[in-house]
CSV table of N, CA and C in Angstrom, one decimal:
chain,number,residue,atom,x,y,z
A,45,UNK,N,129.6,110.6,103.2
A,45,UNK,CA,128.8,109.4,102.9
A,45,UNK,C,127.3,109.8,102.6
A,46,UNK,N,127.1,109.2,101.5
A,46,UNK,CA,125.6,109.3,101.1
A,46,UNK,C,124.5,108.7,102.1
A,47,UNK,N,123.3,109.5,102.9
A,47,UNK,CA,122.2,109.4,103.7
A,47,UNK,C,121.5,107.8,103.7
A,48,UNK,N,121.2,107.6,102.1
A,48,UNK,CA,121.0,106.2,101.9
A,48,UNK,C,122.0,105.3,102.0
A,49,UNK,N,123.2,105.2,102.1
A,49,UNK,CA,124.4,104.2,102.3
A,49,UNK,C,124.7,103.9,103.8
A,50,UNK,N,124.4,105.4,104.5
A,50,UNK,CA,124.6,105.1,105.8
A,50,UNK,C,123.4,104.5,106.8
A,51,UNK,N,122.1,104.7,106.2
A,51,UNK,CA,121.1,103.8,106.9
A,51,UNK,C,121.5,102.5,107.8
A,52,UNK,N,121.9,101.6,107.5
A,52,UNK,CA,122.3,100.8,108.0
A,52,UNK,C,122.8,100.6,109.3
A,53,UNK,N,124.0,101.5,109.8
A,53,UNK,CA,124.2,102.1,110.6
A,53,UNK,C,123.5,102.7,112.1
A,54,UNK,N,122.1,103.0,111.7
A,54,UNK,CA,121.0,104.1,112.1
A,54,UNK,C,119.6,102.9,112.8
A,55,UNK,N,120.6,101.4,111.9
A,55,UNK,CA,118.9,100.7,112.1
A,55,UNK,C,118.9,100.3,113.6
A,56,UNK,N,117.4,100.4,114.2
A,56,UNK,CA,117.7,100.0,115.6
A,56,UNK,C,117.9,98.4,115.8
A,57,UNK,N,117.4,97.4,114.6
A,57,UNK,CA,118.2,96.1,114.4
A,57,UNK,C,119.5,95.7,114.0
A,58,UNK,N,120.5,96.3,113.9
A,58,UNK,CA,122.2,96.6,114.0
A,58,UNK,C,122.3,95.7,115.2
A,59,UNK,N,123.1,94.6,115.1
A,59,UNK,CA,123.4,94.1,116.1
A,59,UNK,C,122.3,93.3,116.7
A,60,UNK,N,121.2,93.1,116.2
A,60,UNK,CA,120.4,92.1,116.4
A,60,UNK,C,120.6,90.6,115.9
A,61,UNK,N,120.1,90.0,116.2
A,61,UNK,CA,120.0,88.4,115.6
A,61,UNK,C,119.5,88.4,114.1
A,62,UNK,N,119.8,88.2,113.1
A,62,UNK,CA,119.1,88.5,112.0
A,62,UNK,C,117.9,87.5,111.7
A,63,UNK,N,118.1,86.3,112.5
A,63,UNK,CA,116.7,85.2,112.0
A,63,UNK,C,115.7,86.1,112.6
A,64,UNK,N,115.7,87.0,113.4
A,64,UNK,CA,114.6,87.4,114.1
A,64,UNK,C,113.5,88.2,113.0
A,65,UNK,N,113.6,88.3,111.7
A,65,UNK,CA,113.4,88.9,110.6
A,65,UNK,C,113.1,88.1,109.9
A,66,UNK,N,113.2,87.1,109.9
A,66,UNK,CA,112.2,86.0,109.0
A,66,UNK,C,112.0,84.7,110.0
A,67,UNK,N,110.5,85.0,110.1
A,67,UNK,CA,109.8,84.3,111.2
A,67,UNK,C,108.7,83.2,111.1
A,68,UNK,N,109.3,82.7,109.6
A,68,UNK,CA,108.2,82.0,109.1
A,68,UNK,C,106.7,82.4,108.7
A,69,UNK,N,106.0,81.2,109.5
A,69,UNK,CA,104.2,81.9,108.7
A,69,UNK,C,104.0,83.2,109.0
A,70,UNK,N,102.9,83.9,107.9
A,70,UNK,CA,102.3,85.3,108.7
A,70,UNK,C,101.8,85.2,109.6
A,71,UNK,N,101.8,86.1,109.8
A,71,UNK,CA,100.7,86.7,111.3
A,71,UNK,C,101.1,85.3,112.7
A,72,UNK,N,102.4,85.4,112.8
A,72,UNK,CA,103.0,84.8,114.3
A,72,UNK,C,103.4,85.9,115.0
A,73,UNK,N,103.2,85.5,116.4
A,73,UNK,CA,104.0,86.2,117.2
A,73,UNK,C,105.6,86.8,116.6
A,74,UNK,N,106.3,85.5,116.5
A,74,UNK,CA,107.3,86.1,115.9
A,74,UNK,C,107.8,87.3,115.0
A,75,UNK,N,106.6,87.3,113.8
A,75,UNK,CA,106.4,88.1,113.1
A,75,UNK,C,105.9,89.3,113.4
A,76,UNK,N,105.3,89.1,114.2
A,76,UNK,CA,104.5,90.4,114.9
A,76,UNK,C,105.5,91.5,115.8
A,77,UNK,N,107.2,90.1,116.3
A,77,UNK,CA,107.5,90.8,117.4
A,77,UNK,C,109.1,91.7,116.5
A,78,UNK,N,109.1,91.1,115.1
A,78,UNK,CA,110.0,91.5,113.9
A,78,UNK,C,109.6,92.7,113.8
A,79,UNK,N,107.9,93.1,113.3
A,79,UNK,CA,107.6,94.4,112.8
A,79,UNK,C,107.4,95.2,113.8
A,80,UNK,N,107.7,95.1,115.4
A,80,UNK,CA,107.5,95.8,116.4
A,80,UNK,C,109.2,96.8,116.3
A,81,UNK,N,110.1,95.4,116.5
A,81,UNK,CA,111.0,96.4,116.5
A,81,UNK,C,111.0,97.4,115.2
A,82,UNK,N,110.4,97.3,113.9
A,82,UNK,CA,111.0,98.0,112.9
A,82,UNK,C,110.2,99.3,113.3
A,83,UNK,N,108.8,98.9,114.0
A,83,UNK,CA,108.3,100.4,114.2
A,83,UNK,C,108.8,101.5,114.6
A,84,UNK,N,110.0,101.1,115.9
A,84,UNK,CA,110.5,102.2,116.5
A,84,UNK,C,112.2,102.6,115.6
A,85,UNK,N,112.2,101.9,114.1
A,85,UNK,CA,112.9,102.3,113.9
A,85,UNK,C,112.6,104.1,113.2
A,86,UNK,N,113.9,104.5,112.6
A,86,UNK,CA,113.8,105.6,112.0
A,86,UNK,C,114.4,105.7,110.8
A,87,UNK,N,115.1,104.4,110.2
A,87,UNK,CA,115.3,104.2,109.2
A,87,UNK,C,114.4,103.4,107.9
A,88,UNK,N,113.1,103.6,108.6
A,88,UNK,CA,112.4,101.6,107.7
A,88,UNK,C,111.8,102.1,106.6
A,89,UNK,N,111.9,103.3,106.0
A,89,UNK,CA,111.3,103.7,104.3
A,89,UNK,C,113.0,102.9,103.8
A,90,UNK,N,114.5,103.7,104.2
A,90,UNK,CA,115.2,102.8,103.2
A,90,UNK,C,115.9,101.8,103.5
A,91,UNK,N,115.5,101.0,104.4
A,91,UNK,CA,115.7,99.6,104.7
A,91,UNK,C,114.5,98.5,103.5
A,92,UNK,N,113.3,99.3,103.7
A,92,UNK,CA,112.3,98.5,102.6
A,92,UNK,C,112.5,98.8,100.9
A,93,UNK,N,112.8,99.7,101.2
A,93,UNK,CA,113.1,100.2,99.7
A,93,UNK,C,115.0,99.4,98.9
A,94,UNK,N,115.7,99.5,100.2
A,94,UNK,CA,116.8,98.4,99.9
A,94,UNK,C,116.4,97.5,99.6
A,95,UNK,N,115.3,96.0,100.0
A,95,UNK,CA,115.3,94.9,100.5
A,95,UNK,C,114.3,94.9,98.9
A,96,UNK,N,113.7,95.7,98.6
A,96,UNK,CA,112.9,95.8,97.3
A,96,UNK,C,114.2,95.8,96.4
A,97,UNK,N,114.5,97.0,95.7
A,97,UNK,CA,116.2,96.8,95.1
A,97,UNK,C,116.7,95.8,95.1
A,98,UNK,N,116.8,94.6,96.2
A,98,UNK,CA,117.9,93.7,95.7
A,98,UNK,C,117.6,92.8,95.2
A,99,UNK,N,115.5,92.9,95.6
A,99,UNK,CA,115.0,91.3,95.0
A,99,UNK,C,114.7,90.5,96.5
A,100,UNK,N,114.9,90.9,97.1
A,100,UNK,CA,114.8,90.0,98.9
A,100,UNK,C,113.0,89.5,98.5
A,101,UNK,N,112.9,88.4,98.9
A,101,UNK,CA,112.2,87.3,98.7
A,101,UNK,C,111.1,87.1,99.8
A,102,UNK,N,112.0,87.1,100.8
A,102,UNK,CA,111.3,86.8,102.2
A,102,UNK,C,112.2,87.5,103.3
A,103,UNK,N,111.2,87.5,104.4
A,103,UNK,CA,111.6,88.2,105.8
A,103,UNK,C,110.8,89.7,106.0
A,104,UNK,N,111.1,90.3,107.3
A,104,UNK,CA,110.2,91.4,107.8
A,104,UNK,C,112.0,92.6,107.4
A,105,UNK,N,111.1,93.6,106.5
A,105,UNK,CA,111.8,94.7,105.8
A,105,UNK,C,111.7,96.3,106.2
A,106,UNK,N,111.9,97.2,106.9
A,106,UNK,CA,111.3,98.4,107.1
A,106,UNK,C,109.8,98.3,107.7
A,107,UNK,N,109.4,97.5,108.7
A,107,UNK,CA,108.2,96.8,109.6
A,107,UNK,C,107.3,96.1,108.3
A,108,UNK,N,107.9,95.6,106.9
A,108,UNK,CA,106.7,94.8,106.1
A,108,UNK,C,107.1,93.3,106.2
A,109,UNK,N,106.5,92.8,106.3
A,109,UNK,CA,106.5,91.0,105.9
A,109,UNK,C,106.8,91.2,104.4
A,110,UNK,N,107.5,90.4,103.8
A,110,UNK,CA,107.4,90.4,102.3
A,110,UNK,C,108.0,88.7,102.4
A,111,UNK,N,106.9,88.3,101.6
A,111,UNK,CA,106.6,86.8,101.2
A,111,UNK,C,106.7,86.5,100.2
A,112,UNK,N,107.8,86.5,99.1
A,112,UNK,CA,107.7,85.5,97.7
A,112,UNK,C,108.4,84.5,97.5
A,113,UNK,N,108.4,83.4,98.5
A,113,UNK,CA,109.5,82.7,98.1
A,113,UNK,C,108.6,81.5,97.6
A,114,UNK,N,107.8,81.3,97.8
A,114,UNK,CA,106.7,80.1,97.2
A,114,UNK,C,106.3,80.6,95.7
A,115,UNK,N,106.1,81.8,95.9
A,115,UNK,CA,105.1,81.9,94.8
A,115,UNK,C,105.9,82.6,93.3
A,116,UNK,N,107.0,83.9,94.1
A,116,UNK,CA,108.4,83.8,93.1
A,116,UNK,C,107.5,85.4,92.6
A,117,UNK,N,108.4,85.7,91.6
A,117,UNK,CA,107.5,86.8,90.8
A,117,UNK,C,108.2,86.7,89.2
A,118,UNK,N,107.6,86.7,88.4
A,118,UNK,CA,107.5,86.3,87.0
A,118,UNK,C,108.7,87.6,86.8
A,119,UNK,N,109.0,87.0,85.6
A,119,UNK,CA,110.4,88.1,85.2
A,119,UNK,C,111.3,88.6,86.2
A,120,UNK,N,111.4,88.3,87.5
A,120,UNK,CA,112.1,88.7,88.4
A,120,UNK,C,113.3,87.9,88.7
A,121,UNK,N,114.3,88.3,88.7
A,121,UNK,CA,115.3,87.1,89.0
A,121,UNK,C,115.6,86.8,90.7
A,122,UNK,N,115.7,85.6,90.5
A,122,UNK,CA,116.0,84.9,91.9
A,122,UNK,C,117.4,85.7,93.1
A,123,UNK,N,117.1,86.2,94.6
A,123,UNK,CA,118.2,87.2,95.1
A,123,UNK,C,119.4,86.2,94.7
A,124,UNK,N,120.3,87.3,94.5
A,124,UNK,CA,121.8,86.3,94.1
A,124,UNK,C,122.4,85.7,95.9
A,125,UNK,N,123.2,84.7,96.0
A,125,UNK,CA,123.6,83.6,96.8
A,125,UNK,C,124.5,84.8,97.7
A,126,UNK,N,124.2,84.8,99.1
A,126,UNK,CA,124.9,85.4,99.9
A,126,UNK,C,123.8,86.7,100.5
A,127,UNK,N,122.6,87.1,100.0
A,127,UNK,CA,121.5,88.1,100.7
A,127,UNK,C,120.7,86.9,101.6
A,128,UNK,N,119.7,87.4,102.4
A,128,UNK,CA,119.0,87.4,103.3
A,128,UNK,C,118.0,86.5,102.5
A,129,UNK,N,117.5,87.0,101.3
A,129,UNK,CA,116.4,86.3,100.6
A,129,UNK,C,117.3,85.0,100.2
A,130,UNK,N,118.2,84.6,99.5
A,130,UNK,CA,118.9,83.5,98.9
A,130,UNK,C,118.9,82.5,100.4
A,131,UNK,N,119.7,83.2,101.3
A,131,UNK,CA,119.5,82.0,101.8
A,131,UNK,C,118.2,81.4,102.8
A,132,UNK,N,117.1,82.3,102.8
A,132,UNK,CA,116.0,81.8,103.4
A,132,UNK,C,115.1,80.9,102.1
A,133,UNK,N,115.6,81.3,100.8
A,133,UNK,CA,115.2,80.4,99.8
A,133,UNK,C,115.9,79.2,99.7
A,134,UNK,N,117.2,79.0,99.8
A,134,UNK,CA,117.6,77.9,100.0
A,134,UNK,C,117.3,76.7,101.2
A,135,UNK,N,117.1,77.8,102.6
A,135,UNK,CA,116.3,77.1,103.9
A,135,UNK,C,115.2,76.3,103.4
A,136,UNK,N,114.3,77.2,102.6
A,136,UNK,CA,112.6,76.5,102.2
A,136,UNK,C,112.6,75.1,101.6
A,137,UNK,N,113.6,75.4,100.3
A,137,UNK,CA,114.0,74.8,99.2
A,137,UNK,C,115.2,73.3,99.7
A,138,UNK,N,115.6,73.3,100.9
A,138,UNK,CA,116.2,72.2,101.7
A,138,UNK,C,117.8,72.2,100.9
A,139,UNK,N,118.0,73.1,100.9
A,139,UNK,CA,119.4,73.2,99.2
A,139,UNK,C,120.9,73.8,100.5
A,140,UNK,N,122.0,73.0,100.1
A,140,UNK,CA,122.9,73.2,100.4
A,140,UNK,C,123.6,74.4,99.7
A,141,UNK,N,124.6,75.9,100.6
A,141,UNK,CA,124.8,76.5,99.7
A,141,UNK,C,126.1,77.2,100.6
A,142,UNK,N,127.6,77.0,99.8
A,142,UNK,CA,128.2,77.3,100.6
A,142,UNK,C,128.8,78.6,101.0
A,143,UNK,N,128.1,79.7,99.8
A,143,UNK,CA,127.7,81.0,99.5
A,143,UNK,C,127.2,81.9,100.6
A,144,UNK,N,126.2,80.7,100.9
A,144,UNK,CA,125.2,81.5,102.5
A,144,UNK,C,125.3,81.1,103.1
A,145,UNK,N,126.0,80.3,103.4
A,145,UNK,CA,126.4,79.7,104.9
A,145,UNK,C,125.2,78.3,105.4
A,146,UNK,N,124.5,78.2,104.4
A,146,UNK,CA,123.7,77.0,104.6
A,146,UNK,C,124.1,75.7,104.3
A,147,UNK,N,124.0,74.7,105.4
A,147,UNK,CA,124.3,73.6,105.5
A,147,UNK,C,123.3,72.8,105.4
A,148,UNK,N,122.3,72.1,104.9
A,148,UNK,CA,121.5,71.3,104.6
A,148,UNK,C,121.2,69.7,105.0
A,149,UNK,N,122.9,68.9,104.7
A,149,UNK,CA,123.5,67.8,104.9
A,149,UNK,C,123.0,67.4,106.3
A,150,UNK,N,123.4,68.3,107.3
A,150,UNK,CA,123.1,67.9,108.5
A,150,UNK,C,121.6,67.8,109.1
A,151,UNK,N,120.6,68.4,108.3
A,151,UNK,CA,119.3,68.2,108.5
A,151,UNK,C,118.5,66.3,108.4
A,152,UNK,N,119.7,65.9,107.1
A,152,UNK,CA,118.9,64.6,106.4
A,152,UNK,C,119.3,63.4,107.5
């Protein structure tokens, strides 16, 4: 198995909660307490470098905040339905999607 494939594996957030990685505004505790754990990881060059590759929008990547869900990036296409970025874009965006497991209906 290829070094980059098995990263995942290696991350010390494996088995973590995954909302704990997108924590809303910058500079929260929360977010502060996202890029803590990524510090002690030893995988977070190709965890960020994944999360760049797929298009991921939002959430804490290899210990970075990466924020484009408001503002988007020109020529970039939207993460496809079922990643980490899709459905925190759908969360923002109030959108039902049965792809990512988001339910919307029960918020209104």
């Amino acid at each position: 198995m290829n070094v980059d494939e098995d990263w995942p594996r290696r991350a010390v957030c494996r088995g973590m909660d995954p909302e704990l990685f997108f924590p809303g505004e910058k500079d929260t505790p929360a977010q502060r307490a996202a890029i803590a754990i990524c510090q002690r990881c030893p995988v977070r060059e190709p965890c960020l470098a994944s999360a760049k590759r797929s298009g991921v929008t939002y959430g804490v990547f290899g210990g970075v905040f990466i924020n484009h869900v408001m503002t988007g990036r020109p020529g970039r296409p939207e993460a496809p339905c079922g990643t980490s970025g899709a459905r925190m874009r759908h969360r923002n965006r109030g959108e039902t999607c049965r792809t990512c497991g988001i339910d919307q209906t029960a918020r209104r």
